[in-house]
Coordinates of C-alpha atoms (C1' of nucleotides) in Angstrom, one line a residue:
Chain Q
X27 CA 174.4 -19.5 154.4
X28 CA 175.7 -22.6 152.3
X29 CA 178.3 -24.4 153.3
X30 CA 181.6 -23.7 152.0
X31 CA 183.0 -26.8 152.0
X32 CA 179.5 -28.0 150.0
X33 CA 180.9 -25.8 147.2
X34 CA 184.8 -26.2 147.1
X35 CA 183.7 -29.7 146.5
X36 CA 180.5 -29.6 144.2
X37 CA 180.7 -26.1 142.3
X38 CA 179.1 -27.3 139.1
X39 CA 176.2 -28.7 141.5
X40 CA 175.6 -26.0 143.4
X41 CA 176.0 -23.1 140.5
X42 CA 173.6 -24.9 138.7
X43 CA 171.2 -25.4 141.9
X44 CA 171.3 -21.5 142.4
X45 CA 171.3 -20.7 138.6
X46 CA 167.6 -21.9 138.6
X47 CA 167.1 -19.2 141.2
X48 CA 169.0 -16.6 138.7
X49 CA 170.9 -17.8 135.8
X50 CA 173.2 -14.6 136.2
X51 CA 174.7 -16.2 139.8
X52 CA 178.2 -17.6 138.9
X53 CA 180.5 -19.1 141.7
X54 CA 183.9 -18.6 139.7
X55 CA 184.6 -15.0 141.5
X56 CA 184.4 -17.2 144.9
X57 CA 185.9 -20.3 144.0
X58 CA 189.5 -17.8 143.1
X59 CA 188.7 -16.0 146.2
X60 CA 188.7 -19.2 148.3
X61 CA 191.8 -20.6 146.2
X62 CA 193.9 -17.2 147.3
X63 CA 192.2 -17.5 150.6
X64 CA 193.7 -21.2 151.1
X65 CA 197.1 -20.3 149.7
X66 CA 197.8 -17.4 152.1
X67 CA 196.4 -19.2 155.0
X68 CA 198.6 -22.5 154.5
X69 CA 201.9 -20.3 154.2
X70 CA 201.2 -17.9 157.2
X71 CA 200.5 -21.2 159.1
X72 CA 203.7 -22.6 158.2
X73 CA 205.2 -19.4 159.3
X74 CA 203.3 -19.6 162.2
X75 CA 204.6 -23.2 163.4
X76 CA 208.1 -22.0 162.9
X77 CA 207.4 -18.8 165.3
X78 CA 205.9 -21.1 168.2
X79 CA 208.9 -23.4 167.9
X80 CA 211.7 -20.8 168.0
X81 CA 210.1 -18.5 170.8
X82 CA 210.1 -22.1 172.7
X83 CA 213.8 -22.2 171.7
X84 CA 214.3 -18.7 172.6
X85 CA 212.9 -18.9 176.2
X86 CA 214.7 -22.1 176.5
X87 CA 218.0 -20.4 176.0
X88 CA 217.0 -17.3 178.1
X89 CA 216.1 -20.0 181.1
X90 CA 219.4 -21.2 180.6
X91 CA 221.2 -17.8 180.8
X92 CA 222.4 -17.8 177.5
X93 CA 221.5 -15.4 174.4
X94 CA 219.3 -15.6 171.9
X95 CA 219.7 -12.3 169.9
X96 CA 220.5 -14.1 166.6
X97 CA 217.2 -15.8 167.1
X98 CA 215.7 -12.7 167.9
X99 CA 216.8 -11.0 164.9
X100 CA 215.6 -13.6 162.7
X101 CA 212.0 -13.7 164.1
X102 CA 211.5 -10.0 163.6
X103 CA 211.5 -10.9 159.8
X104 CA 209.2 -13.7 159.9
X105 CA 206.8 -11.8 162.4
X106 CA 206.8 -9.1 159.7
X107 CA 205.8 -11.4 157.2
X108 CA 203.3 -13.2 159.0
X109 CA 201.7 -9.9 159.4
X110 CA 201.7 -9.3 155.5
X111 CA 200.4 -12.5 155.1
X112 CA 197.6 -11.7 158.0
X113 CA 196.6 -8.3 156.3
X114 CA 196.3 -9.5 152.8
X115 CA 194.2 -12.5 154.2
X116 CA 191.8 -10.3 155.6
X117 CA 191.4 -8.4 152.7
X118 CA 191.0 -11.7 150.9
X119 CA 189.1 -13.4 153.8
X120 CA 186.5 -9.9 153.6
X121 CA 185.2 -10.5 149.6
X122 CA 185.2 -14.4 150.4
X123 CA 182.8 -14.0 153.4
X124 CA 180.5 -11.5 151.6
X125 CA 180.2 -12.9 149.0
X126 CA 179.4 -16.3 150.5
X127 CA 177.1 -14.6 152.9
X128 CA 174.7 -13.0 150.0
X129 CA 174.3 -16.2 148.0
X130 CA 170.9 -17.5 148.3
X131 CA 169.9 -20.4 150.0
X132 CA 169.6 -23.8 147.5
X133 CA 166.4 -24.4 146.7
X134 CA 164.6 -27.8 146.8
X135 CA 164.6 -29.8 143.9
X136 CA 160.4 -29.6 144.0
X137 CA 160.7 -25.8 144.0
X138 CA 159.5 -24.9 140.1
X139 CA 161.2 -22.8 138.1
X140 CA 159.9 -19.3 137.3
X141 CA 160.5 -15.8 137.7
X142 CA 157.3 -14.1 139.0
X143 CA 154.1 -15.1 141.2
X144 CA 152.8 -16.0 137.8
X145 CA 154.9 -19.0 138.0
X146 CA 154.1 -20.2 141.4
X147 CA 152.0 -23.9 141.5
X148 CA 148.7 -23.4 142.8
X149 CA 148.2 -26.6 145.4
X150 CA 145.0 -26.7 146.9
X151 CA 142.2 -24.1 147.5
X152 CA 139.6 -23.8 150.1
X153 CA 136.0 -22.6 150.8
X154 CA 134.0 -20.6 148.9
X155 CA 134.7 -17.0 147.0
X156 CA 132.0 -15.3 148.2
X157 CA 128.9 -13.8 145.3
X158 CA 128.2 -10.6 146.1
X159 CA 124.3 -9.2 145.4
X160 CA 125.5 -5.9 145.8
X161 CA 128.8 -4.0 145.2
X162 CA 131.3 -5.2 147.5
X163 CA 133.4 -2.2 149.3
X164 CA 136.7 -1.9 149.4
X165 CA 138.2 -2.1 153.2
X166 CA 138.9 1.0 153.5
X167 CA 135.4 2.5 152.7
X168 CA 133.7 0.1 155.0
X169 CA 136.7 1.5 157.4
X170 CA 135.7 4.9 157.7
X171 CA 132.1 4.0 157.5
X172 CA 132.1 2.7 160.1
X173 CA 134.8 4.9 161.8
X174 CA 137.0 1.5 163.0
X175 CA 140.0 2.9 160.7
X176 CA 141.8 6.2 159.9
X177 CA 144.1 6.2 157.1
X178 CA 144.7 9.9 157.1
X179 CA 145.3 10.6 160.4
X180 CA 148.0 8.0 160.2
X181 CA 149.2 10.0 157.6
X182 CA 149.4 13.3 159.9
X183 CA 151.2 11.7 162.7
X184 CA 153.5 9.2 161.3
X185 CA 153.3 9.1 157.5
X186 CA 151.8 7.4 154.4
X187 CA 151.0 3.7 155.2
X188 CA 150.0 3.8 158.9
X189 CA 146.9 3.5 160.2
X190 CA 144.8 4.5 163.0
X191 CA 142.3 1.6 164.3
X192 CA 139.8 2.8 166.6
X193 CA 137.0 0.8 168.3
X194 CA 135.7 -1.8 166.7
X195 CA 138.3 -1.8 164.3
X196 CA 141.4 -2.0 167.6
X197 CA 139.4 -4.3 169.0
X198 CA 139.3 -6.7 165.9
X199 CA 142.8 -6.5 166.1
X200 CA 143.4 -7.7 169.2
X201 CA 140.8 -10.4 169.6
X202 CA 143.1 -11.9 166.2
X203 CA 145.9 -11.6 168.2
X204 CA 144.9 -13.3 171.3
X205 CA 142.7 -16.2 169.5
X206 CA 145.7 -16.7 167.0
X207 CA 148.1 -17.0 170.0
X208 CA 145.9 -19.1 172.0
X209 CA 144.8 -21.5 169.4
X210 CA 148.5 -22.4 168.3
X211 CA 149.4 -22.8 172.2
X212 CA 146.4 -25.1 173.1
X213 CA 146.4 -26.8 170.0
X214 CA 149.5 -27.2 168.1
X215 CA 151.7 -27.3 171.0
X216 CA 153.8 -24.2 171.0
X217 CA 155.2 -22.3 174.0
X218 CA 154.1 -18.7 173.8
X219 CA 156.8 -15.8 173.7
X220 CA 156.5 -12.0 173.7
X221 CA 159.8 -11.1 172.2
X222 CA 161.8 -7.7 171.6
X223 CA 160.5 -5.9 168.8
X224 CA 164.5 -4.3 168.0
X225 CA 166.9 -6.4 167.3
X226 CA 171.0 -6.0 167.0
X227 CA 173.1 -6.9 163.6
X228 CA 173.6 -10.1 165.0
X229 CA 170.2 -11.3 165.0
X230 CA 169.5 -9.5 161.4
X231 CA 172.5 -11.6 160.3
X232 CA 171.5 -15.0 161.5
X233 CA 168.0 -14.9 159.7
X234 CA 169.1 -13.6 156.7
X235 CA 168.2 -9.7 156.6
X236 CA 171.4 -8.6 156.7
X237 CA 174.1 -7.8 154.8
X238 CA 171.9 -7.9 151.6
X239 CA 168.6 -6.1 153.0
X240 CA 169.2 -3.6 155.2
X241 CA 167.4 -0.8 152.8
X242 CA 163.8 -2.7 153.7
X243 CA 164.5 -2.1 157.4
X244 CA 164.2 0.7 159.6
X245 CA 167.6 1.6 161.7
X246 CA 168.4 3.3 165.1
X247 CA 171.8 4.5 164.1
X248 CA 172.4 5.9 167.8
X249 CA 171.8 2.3 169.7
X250 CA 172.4 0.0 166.3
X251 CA 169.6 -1.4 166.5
X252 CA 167.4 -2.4 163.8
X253 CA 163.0 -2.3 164.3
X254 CA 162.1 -5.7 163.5
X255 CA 160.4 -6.8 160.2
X256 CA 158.9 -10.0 161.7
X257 CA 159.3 -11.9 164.9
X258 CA 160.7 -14.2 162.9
X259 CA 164.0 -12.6 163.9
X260 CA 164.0 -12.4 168.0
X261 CA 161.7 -15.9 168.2
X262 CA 164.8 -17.8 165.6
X263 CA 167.4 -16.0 167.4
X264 CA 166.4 -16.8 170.9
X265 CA 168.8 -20.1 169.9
X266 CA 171.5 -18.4 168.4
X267 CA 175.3 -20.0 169.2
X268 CA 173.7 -22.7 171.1
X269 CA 173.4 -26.4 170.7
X270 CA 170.0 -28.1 171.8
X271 CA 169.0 -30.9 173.3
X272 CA 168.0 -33.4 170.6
X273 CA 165.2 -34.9 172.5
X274 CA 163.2 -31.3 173.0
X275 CA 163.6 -31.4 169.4
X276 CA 161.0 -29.8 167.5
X277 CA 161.0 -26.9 169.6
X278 CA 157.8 -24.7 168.7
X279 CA 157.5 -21.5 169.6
X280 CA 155.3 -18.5 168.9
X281 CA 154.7 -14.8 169.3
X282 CA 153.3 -11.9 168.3
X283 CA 155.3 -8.9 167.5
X284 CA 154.5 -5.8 165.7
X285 CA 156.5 -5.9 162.3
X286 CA 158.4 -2.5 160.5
X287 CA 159.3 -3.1 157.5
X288 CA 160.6 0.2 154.9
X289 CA 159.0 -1.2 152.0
X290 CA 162.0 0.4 149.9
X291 CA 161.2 -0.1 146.2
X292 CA 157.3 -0.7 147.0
X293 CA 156.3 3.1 145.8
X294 CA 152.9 3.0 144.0
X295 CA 152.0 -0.8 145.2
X296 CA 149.0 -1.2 146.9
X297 CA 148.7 2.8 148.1
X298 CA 145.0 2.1 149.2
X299 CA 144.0 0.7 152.2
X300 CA 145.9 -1.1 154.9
X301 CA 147.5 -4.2 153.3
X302 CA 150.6 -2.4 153.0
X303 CA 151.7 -0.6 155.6
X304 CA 155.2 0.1 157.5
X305 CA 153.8 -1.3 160.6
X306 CA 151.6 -4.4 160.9
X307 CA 151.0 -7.1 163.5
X308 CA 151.6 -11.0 162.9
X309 CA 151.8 -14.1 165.0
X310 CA 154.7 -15.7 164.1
X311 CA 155.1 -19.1 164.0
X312 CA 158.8 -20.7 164.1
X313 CA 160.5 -24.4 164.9
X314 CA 163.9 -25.8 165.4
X315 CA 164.1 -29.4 164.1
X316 CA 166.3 -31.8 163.3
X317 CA 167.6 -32.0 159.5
X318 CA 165.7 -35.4 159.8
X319 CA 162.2 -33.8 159.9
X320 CA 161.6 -30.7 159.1
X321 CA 160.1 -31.2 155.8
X322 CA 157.4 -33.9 157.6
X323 CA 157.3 -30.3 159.9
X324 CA 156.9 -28.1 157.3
X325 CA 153.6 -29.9 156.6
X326 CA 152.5 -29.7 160.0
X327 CA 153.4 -25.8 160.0
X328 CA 151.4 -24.8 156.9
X329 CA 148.4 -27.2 158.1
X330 CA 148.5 -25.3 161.8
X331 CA 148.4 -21.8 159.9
X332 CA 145.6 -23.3 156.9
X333 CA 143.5 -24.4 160.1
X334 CA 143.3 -20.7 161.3
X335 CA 141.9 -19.5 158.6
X336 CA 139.9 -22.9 157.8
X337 CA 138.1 -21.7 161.4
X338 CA 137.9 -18.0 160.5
X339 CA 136.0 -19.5 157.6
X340 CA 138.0 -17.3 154.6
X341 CA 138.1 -18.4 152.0
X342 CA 141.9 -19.2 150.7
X343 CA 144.4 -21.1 147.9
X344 CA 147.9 -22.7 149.0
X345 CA 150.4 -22.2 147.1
X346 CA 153.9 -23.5 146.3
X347 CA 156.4 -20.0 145.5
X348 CA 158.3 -20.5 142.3
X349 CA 162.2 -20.0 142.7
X350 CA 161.7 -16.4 140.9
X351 CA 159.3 -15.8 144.3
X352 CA 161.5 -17.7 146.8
X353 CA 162.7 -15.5 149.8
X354 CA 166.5 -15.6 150.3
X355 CA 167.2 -17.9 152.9
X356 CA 164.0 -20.2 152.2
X357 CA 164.7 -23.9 150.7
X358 CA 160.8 -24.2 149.9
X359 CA 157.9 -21.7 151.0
X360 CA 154.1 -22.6 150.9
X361 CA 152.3 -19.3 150.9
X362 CA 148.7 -19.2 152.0
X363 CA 147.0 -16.6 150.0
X364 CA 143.5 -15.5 151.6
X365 CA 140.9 -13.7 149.1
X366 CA 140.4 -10.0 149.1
X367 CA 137.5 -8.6 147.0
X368 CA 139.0 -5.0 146.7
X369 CA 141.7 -6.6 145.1
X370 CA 139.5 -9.4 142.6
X371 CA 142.0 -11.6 143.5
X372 CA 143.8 -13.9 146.2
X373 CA 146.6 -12.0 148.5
X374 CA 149.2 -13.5 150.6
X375 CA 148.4 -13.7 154.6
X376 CA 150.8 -16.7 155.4
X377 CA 153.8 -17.4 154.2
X378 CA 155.7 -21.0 155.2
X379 CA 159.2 -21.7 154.9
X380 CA 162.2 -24.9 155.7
X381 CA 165.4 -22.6 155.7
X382 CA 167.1 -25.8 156.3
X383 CA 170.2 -25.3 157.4
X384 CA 170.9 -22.0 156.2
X385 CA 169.7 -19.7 158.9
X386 CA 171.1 -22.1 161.5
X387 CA 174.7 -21.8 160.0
X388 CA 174.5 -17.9 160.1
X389 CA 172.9 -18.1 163.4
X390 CA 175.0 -20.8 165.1
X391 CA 172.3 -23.0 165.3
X392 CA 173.3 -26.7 166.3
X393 CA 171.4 -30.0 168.0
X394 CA 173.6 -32.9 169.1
X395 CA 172.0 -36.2 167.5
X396 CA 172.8 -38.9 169.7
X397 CA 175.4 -38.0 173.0
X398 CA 178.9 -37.8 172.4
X399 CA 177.9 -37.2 168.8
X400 CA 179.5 -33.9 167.0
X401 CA 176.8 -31.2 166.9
X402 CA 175.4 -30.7 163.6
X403 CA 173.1 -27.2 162.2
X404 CA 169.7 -28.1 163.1
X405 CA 167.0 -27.3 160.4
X406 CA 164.1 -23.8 161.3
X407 CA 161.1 -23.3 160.0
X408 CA 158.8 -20.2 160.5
X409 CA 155.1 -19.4 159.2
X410 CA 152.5 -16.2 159.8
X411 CA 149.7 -17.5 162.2
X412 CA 148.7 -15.1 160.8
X413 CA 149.8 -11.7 159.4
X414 CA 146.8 -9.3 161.6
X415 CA 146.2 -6.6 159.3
X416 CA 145.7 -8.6 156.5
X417 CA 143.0 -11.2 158.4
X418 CA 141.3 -7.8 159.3
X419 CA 141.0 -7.0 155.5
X420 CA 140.1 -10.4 154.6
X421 CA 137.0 -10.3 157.5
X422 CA 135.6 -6.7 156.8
X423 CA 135.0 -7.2 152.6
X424 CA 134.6 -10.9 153.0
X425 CA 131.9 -10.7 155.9
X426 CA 130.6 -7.0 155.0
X427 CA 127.0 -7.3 153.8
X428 CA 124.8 -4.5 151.9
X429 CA 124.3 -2.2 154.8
X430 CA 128.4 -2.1 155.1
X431 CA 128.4 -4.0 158.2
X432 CA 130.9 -6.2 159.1
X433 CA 130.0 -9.7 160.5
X434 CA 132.6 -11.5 162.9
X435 CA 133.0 -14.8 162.3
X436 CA 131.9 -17.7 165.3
X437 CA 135.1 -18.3 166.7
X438 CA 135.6 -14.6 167.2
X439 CA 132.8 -13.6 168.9
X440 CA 133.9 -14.6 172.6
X441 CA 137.4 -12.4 171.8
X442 CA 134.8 -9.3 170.8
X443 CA 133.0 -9.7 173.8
X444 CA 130.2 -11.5 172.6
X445 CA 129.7 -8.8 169.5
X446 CA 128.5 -10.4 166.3
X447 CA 127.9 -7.3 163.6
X448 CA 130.4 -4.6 163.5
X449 CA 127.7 -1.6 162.8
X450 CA 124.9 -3.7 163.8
Chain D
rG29 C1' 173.5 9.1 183.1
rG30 C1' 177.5 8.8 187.5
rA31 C1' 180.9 5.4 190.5
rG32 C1' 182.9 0.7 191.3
rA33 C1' 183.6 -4.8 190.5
rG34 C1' 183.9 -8.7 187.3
rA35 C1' 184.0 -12.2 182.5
rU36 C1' 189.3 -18.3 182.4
rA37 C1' 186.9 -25.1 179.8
rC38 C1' 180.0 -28.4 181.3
rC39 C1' 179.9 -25.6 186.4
rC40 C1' 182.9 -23.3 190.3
rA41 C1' 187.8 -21.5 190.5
rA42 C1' 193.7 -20.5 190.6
rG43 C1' 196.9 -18.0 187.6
rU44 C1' 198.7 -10.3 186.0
rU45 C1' 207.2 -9.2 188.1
rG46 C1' 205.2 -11.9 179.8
rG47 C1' 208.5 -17.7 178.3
rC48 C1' 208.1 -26.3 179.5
rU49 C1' 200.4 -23.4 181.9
rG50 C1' 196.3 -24.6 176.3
rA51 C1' 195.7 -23.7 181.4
rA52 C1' 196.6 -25.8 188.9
rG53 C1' 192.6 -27.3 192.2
rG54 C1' 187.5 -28.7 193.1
rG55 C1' 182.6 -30.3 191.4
rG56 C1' 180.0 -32.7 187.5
rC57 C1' 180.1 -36.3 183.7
rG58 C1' 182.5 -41.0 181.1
rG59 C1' 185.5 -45.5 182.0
rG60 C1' 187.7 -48.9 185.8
rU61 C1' 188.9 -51.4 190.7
rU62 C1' 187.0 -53.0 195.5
rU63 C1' 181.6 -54.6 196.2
rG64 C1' 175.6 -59.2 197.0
rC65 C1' 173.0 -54.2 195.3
rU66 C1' 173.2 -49.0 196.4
rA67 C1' 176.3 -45.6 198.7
rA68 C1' 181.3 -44.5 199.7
rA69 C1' 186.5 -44.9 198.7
rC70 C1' 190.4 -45.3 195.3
rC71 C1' 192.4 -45.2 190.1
rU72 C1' 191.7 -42.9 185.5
rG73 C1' 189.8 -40.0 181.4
rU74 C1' 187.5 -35.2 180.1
rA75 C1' 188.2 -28.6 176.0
rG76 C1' 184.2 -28.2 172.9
rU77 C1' 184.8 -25.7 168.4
rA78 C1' 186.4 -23.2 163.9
rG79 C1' 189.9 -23.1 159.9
rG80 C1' 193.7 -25.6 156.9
rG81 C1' 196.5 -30.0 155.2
rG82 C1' 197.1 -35.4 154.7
rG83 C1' 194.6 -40.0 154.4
rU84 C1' 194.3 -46.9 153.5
rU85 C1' 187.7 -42.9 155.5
rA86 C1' 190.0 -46.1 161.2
rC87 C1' 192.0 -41.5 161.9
rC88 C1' 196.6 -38.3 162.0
rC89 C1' 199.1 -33.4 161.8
rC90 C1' 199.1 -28.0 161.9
rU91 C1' 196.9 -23.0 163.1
rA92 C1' 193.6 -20.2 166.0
rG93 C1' 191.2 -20.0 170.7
rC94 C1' 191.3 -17.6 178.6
rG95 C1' 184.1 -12.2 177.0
rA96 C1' 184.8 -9.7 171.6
rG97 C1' 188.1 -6.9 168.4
rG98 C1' 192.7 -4.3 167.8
rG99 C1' 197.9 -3.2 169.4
rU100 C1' 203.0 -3.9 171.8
rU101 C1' 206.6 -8.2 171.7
rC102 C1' 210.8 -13.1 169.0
rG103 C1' 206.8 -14.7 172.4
rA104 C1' 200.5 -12.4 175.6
rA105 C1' 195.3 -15.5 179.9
rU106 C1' 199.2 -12.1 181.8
rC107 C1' 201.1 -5.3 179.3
rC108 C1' 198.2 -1.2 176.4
rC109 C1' 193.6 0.6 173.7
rU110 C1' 188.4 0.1 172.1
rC111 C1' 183.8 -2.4 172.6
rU112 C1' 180.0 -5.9 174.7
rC113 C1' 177.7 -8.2 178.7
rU114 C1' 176.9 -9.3 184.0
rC115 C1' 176.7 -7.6 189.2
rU116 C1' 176.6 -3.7 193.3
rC117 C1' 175.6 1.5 194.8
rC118 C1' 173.6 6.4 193.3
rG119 C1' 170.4 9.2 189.9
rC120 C1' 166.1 8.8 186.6
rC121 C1' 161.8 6.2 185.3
rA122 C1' 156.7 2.8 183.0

RNA sequence: GGAGAGAUACCCAAGUUGGCUGAAGGGGCGGGUUUGCUAAACCUGUAGUAGGGGGUUACCCCUAGCGAGGGUUCGAAUCCCUCUCUCUCCGCCA
């Protein structure tokens, strides 16, 4: 959420900050909403200040014995006005909030401008696209080769896109899960958390999936809770309407979580194979800084994810997302995109964002600078370490060779139980 | 799922015949006095926040706020309704 009082005094600046996310986004709706908002307010506190002062008056004079119908009389009236003014300020108040609430976050000034993931700025790119000297298969061949996945079965018991991974294929799974997890713990400093995979309105609000994007998640109307679509959600909100101590500052956590996500408006995209699906596993990578540092920690973040796949030796580009490609709430995203044969070209795995402020506004957020200071919003950060599913796809045509075997790479091995060929 | 108890400021905790209580009293924390230092004693300060207005940008004023949201009333921590969470007992259960 931007801050309100940023607009009321800079709308030019902001509108045209937002416009190079959307040219269609115009403030003037919200800047008359606030002006009514502000004119209501001011007169039902003036009638306000007159109430408190003549109920003093009138529980002065009843102290006293004496009566205070007259005064009575008169406050009915303004108590029936101060309740017009109340309702027609919520009404007001309502259309302020949401609108304010689904604006996007500003994006940085280094963000370029585009509308698709054509436009995004290729950074850096690592290792080598492997040369095939046979014809590569796609994932989900070499899947039910080798009987490690089962798309169709997935199908029978829970619908299109999930999967069945047996064997091998689980046990792939799981090994990414505990090495991604234990590298970021022993090596990048994060504290490891296993977090609710539902979470309440609340929590939706704070990182930014709700109001605007509740058709991309799946809903438990009977408890009101909502499946999460990353851990992003549980690990950010495990702060929520709290102030932190500035010198634990960055906080670093990570966990892994199984993600749902609808994937409303995603009919026809990538119908083969597993790299969309409505349930995937990620290790999720998030930090709480102060305003002062997160984009020195945003750095940090994208390196810690880059390193997983630098020792899981895939081959990968980084990329810089163009506003057109810019997630709601992010102020700058890196995505790491790893290479998938199937596909011919590079997909995203990783994706790196500074929200700045903005989630920490919705989510109450706040880190006191110095003692005795006034708490300000402190700055979050989250990145895939990695998204599961998607390493899985990137290690069985990357590493497959021409007898559709899989090869797992070094650092794996141990978290396979010392196994070094899938098929072998 | 059934029955009961509770939620008040950083923590504990008074306050429910509605009205100088925006909140007694402790503890903690900040400042001070006595003191060679520490401890102790004494004095003193201590809502944070959100929203709005003013401003000489030092600050000042107003409104809201006693778990959350509604309602009754001239006036609500206090009365009524709904919800959330915590604790105890029973039931069920990985």
């Amino acid at each position: 959420m931007i801050d309100h009082r940023l607009i009321r005094e800079n709308p030019g600046e902001v509108e045209k900050q937002l416009q190079r996310r959307d040219p269609g986004i115009s403030l003037q709706p919200y800047l008359e909403l606030d002006h009514k908002r502000r004119n209501i307010l001011q007169e039902e506190e003036r009638l306000k200040q007159v109430r408190n002062k003549v109920s003093q008056e009138i529980a002065e004079a009843k102290r006293q014995g004496g009566d205070a119908q007259e005064k009575i009389l008169e406050m009915q009236k303004i108590a029936g006005k101060i309740k017009e003014l109340e309702e027609e300020r919520r009404g007001v108040e309502k259309a302020w909030h949401k609108f304010l609430t689904e604006l996007p976050n500003i994006p940085h000034e280094e963000v370029p401008v585009g509308t698709t993931e054509e436009d995004n700025k290729i950074i850096s790119s690592w290792g080598e696209i492997p040369e095939f000297s046979f014809e590569p298969r796609p994932h989900w061949e070499l899947g039910e080769n080798l009987d490690i996945l089962d798309i169709p079965r997935g199908g029978k018991v829970a619908g299109s896109r999930f999967v069945f991974m047996k064997g091998d294929g689980a046990l792939l799974e799981r090994a990414l899960i505990n090495f991604f997890i234990d590298y970021h713990t022993a090596h990048h400093g994060y504290q490891e958390i296993f977090p609710p995979f539902l979470a309440n309105s609340d929590s939706m609000f704070g990182t930014g999936q709700l109001p605007k994007f509740a058709q991309d998640l799946f809903y438990c109307p009977e408890e009101e809770l909502y499946l999460i679509p990353t851990a992003e959600v549980p690990l950010t909100n495990i702060f929520r309407e709290e102030v932190l101590k500035n010198e634990d500052l960055p906080i670093k956590v990570c966990g892994y979580s199984a993600c749902f996500r609808s994937e409303a408006g995603a009919h026809g995209r990538d119908t083969r194979g597993i790299i969309r699906q409505h349930q995937f596993n990620k290790v999720e990578l998030v930090n709480f800084t102060s305003p002062k540092t997160s984009w020195e920690q945003l750095e940090v973040l994208v390196s810690e994810a880059e390193k997983i796949l630098q020792l899981l030796e895939l081959p990968y580009r980084k990329v810089g997302l163009c506003t057109g490609d810019l997630g709601f709430a992010s102020a700058f995203t890196y995505d790491l995109e790893v290479w998938v044969p199937s596909s011919g070209k590079y997909r995203e795995i990783s994706s790196c964002t500074n929200f700045t402020d903005f989630q920490a506004r919705r989510a109450q957020i706040r880190h006191r600078p110095a003692p005795g200071e006034k708490a300000e919003y402190a700055h979050t950060l989250n990145g895939s370490g990695l998204a599961v599913g998607r390493t899985v796809v990137a290690i069985m045509e990357n590493f497959q060779d021409q007898e559709g075997r899989i090869h797992i790479p070094r650092v794996l091995q141990d978290y396979m139980g010392g196994k070094k060929v899938i098929g072998g």
